[in-house]
mmCIF file of C-alpha atoms in Angstrom:
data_model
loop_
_atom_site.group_PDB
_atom_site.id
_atom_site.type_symbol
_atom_site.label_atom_id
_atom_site.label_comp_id
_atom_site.label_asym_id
_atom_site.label_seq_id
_atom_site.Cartn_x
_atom_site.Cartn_y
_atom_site.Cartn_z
ATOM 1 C CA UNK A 1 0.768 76.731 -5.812
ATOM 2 C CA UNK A 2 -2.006 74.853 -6.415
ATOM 3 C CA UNK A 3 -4.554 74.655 -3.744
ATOM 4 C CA UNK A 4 -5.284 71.777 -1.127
ATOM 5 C CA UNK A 5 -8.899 70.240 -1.781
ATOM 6 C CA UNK A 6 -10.805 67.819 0.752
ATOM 7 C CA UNK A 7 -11.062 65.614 -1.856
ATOM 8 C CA UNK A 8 -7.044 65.864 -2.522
ATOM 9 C CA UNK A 9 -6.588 65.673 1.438
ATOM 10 C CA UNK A 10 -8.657 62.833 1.714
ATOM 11 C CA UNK A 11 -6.850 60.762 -1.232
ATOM 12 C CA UNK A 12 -3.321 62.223 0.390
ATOM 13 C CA UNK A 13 -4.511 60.302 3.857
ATOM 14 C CA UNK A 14 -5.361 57.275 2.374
ATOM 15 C CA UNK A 15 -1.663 57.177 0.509
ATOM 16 C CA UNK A 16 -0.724 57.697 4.080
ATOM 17 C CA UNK A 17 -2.476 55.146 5.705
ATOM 18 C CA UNK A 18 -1.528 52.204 2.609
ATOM 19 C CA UNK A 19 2.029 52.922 3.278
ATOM 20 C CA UNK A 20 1.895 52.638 7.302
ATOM 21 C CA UNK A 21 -0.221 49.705 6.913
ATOM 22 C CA UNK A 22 1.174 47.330 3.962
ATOM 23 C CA UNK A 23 4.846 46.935 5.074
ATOM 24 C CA UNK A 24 3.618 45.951 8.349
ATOM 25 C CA UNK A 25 1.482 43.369 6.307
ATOM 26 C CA UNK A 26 4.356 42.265 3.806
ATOM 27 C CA UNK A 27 6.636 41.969 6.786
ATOM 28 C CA UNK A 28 4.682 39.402 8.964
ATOM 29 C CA UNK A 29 3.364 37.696 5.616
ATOM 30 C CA UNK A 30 7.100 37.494 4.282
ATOM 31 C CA UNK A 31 8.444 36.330 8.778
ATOM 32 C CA UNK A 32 5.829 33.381 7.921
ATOM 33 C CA UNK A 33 6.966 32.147 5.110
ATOM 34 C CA UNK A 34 10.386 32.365 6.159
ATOM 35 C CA UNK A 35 9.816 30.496 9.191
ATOM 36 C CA UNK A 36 7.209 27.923 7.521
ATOM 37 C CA UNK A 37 10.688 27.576 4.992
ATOM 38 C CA UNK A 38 12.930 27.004 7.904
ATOM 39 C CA UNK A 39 10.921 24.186 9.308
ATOM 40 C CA UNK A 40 10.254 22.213 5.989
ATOM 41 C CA UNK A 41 14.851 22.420 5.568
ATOM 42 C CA UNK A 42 14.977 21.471 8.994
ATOM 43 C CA UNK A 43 13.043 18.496 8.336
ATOM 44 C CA UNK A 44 14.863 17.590 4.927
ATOM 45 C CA UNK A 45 17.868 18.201 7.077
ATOM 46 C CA UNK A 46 16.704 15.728 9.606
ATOM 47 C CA UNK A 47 15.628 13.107 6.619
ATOM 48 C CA UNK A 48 19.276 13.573 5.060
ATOM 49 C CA UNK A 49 21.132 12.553 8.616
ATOM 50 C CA UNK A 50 18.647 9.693 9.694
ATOM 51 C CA UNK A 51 19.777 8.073 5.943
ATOM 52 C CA UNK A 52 23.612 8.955 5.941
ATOM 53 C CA UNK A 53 23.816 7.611 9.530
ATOM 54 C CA UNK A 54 26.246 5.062 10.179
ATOM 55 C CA UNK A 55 24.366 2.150 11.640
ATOM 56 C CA UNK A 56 26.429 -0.172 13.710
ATOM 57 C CA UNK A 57 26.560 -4.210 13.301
ATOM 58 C CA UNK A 58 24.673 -4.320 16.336
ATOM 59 C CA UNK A 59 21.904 -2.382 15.709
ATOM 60 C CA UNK A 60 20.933 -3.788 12.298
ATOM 61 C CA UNK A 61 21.161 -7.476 13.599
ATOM 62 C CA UNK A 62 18.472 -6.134 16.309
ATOM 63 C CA UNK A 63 16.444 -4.066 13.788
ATOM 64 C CA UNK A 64 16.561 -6.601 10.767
ATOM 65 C CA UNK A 65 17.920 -10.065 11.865
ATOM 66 C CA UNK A 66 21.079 -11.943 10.660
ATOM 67 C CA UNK A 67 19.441 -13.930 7.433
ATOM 68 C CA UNK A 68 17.752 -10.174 6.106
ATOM 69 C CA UNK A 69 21.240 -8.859 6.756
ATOM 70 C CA UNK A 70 23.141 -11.799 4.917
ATOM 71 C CA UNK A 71 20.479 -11.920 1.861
ATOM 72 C CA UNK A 72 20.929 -8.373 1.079
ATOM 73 C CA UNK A 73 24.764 -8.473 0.951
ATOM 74 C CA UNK A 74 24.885 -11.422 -1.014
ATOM 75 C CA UNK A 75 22.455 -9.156 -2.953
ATOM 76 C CA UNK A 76 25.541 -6.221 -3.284
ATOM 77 C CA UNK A 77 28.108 -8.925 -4.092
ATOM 78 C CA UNK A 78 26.017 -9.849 -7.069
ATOM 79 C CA UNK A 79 25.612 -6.143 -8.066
ATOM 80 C CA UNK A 80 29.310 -5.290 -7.908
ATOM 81 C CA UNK A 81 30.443 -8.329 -9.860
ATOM 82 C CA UNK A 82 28.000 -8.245 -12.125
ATOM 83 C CA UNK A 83 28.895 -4.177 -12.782
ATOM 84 C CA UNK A 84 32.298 -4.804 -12.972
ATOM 85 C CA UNK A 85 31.479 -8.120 -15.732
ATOM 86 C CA UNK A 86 29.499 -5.579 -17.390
ATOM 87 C CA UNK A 87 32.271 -3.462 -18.174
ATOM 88 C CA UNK A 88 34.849 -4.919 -18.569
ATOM 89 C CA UNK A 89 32.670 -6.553 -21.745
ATOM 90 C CA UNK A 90 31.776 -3.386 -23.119
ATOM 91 C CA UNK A 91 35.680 -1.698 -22.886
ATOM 92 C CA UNK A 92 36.635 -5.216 -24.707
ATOM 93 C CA UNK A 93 34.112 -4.930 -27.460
ATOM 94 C CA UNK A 94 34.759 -1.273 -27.553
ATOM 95 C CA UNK A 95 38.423 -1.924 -28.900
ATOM 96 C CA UNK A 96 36.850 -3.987 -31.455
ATOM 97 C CA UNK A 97 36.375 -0.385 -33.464
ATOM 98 C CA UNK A 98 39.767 0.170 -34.024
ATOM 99 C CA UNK A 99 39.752 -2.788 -36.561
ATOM 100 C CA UNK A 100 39.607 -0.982 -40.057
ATOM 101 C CA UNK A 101 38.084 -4.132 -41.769
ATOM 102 C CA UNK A 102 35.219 -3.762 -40.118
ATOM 103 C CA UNK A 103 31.691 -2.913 -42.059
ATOM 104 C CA UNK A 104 29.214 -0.800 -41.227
ATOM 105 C CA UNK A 105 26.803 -3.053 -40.240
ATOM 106 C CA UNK A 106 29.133 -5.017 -37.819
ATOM 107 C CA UNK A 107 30.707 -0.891 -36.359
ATOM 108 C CA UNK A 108 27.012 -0.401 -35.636
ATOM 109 C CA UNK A 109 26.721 -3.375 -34.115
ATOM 110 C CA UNK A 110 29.638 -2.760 -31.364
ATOM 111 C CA UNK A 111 28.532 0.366 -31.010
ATOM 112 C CA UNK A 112 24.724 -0.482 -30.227
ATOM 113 C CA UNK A 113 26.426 -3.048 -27.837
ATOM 114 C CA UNK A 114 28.135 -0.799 -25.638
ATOM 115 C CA UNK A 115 26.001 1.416 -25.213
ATOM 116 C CA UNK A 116 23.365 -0.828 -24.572
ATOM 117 C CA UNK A 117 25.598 -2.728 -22.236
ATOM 118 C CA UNK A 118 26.549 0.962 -20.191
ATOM 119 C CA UNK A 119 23.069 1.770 -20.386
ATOM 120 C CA UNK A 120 22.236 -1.034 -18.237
ATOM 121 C CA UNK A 121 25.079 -0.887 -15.548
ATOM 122 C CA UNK A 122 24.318 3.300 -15.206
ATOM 123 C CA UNK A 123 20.857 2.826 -14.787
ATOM 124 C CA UNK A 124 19.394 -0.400 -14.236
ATOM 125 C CA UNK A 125 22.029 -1.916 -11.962
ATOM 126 C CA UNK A 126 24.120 1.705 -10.126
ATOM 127 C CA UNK A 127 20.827 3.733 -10.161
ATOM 128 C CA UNK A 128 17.699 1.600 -9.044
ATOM 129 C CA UNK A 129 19.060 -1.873 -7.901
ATOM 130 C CA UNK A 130 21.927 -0.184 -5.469
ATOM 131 C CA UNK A 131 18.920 2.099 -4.372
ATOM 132 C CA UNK A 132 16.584 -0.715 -3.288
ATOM 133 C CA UNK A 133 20.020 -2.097 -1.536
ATOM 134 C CA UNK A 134 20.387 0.742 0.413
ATOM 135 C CA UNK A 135 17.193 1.372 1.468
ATOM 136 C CA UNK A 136 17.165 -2.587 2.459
ATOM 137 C CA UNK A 137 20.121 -1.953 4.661
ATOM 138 C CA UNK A 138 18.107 1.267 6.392
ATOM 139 C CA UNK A 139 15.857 1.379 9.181
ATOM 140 C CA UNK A 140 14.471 4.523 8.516
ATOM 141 C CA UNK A 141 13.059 3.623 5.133
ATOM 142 C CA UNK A 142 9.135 2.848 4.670
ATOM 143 C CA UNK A 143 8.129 0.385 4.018
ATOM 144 C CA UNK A 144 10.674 -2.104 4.634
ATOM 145 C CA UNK A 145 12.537 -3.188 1.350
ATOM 146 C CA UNK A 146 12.806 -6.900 1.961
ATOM 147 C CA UNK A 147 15.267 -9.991 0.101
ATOM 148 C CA UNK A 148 12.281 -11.069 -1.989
ATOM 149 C CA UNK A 149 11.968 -7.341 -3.013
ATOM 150 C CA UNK A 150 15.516 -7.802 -4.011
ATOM 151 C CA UNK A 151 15.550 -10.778 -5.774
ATOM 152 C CA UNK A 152 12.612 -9.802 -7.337
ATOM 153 C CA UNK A 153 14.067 -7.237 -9.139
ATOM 154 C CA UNK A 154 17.091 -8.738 -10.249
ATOM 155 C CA UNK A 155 15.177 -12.043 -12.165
ATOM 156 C CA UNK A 156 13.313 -9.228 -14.224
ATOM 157 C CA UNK A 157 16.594 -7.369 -15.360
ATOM 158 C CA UNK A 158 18.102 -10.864 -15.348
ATOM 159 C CA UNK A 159 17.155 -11.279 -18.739
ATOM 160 C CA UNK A 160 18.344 -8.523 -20.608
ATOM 161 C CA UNK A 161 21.826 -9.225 -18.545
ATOM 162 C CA UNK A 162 22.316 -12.804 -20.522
ATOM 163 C CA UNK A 163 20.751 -11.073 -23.672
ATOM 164 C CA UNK A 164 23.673 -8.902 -23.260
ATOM 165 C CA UNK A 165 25.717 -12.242 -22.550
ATOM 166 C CA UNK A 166 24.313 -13.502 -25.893
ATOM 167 C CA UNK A 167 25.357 -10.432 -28.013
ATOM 168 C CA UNK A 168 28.909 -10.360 -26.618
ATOM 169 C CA UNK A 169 29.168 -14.399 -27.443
ATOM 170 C CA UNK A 170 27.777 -13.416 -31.095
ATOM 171 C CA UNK A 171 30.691 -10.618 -31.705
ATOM 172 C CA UNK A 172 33.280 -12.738 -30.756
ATOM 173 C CA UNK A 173 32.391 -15.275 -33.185
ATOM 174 C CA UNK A 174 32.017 -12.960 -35.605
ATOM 175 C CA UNK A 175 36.005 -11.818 -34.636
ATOM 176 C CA UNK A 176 37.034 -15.465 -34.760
ATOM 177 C CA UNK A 177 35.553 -15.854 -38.460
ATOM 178 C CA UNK A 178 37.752 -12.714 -39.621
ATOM 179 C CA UNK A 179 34.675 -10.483 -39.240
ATOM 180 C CA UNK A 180 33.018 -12.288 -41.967
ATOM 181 C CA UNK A 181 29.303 -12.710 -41.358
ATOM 182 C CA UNK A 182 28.466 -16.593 -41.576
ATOM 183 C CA UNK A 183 25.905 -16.920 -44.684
ATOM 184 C CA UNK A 184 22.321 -17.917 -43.277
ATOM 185 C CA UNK A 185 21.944 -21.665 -42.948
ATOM 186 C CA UNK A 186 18.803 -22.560 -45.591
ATOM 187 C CA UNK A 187 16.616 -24.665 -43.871
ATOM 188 C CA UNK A 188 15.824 -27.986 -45.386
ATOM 189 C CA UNK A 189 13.442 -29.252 -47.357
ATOM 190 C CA UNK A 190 10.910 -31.126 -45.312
ATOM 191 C CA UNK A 191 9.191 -34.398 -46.554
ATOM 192 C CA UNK A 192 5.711 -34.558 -46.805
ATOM 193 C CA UNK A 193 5.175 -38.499 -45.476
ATOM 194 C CA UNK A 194 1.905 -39.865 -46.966
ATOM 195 C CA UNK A 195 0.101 -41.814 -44.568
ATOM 196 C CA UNK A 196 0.731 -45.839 -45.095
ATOM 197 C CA UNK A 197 -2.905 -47.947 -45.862
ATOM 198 C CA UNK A 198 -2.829 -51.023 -43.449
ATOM 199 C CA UNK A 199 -5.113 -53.867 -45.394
ATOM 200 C CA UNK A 200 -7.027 -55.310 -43.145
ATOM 201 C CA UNK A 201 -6.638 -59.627 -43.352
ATOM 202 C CA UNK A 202 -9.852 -60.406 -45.027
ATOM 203 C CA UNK A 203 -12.208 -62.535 -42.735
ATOM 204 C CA UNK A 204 -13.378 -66.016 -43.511
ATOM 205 C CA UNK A 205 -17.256 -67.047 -44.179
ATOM 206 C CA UNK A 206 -17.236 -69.128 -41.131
ATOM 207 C CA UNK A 207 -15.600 -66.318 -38.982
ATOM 208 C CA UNK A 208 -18.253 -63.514 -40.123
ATOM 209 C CA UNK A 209 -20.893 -66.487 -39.546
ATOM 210 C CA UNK A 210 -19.816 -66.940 -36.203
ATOM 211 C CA UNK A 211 -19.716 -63.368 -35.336
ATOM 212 C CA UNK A 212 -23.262 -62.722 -36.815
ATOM 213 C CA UNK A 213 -24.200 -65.561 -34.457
ATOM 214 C CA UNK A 214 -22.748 -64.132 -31.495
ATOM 215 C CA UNK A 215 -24.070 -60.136 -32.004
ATOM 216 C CA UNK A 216 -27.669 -62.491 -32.379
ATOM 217 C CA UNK A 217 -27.061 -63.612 -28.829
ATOM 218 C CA UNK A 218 -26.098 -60.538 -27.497
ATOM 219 C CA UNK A 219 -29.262 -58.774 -28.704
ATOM 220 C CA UNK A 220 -31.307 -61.769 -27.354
ATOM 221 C CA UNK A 221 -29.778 -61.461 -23.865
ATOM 222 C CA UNK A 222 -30.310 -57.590 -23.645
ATOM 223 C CA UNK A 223 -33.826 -58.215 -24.924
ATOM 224 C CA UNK A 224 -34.692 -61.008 -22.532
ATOM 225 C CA UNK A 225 -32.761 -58.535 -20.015
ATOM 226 C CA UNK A 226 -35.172 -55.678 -20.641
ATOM 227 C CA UNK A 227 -38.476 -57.896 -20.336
ATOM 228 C CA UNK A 228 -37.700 -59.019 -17.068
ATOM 229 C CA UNK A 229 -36.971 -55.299 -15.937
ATOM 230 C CA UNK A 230 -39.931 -54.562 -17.476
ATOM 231 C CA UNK A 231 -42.466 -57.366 -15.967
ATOM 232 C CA UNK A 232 -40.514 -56.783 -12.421
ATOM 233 C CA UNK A 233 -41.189 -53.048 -12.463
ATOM 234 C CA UNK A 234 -44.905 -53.932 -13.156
ATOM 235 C CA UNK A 235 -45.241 -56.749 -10.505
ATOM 236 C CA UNK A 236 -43.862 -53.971 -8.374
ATOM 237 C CA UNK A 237 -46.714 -52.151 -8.836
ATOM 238 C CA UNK A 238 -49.570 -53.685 -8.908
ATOM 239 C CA UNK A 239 -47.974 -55.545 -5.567
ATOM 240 C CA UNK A 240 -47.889 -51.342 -3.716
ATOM 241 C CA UNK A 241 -51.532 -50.749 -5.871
ATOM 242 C CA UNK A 242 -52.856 -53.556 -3.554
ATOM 243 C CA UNK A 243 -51.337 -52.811 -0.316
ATOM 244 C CA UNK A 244 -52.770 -49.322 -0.751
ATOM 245 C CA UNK A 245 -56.019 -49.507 1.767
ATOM 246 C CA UNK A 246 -58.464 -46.913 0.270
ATOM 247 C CA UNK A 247 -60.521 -44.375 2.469
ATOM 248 C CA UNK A 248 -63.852 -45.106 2.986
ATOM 249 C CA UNK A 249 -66.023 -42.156 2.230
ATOM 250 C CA UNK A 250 -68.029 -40.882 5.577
#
């Protein structure tokens, strides 16, 4: 047996001592961070019911008013309708495939257009747009999603809805013609129009006399115009020079 040292005795009470001390530590470290968890799902919990509640007619007239409530349902009708429009294009289109005529240009084509056109219902319309709707219909939500908010929205994703419209229009032309691709229209030739010389009537001796004659006037008037500026301005002057009393010198 090996013999007991202070130095062994002293390391053997400091083992002792860690393991009294550290669970004690872990244990209130580890009850805080259980509790601090508790409160933070509490809240979430609290977050989740205030936006699944139910809110009565009543209450969001009084919260929101009847033309915020009528703007954003109007709002939902247009979603839905246009969803359902949506679809119903792309499951049309979709059967287009089954044609085995078809080339690979114009197969690509449905393809790209329905999922293009699914793309934009799952995310654009179902995802954000019915989010902003709901949180326009919630009183809880900050800040306030308002009509304009809604409307907004919908004019910028407007345009890839008709470009979507367009495409759809396009294929079923395409079907029509026997899935032959029209041949591109050349455009024509364009005419370069020379510009037309207008001769001028020739003028008469006696007219270009008579016009000399009156430019001679005009310059005589202006002239005779300008000396009596001049000599009024001057009369002007000397008439204030003599008025002027000067200061007699003390």
């Amino acid at each position: 047996m090996a013999p007991v040292t202070t130095r062994s005795m002293a390391k053997s009470d400091e083992n002792y001592v860690f393991d009294r001390l550290t669970p004690k530590k872990r244990s209130r470290s580890s009850l805080r961070s259980k509790l601090e968890e508790a409160k933070r799902l509490k809240q979430l919990l609290q977050q989740k019911q205030e936006e699944e509640k139910v809110y009565t007619e009543e209450e969001l007239v009084a919260h929101f008013g009847a033309d915020h409530l009528t703007g954003v349902r109007g709002c939902q009708k247009t979603l839905d309708t246009t969803c359902l429009r949506l679809l119903a294009l792309a499951t049309e289109v979709e059967l287009f495939l089954e044609v085995s005529q078809l080339t690979e240009k114009v197969r690509g084509d449905i393809e790209a257009f329905c999922g293009k056109t699914r793309l934009i219902v799952r995310s654009k319309l179902q995802k954000q747009y019915q989010k902003m709707v709901k949180d326009a219909l919630s009183p809880t939500y900050t800040p306030p999603t308002k009509v304009s908010d809604l409307t907004g929205f919908w004019e910028m994703i407007e345009l890839q809805i008709d470009q979507t419209q367009d495409a759809y229009d396009s294929l079923i032309k395409l079907k029509q013609n026997n899935w032959v691709e029209p041949e591109p229209v050349k455009p024509a030739p364009t005419k370069v129009l020379k510009p037309k010389i207008v001769n001028k009537p020739a003028i008469s001796k006696e007219t270009a006399a008579k016009n000399a004659e009156k430019a001679r006037e005009r310059a005589d008037k202006l002239r005779i115009f300008r000396e009596e500026q001049r000599a009024k301005k001057a009369a002007l002057e000397q008439q204030q020079s003599e008025n002027t009393v000067p200061m007699e010198t003390q």
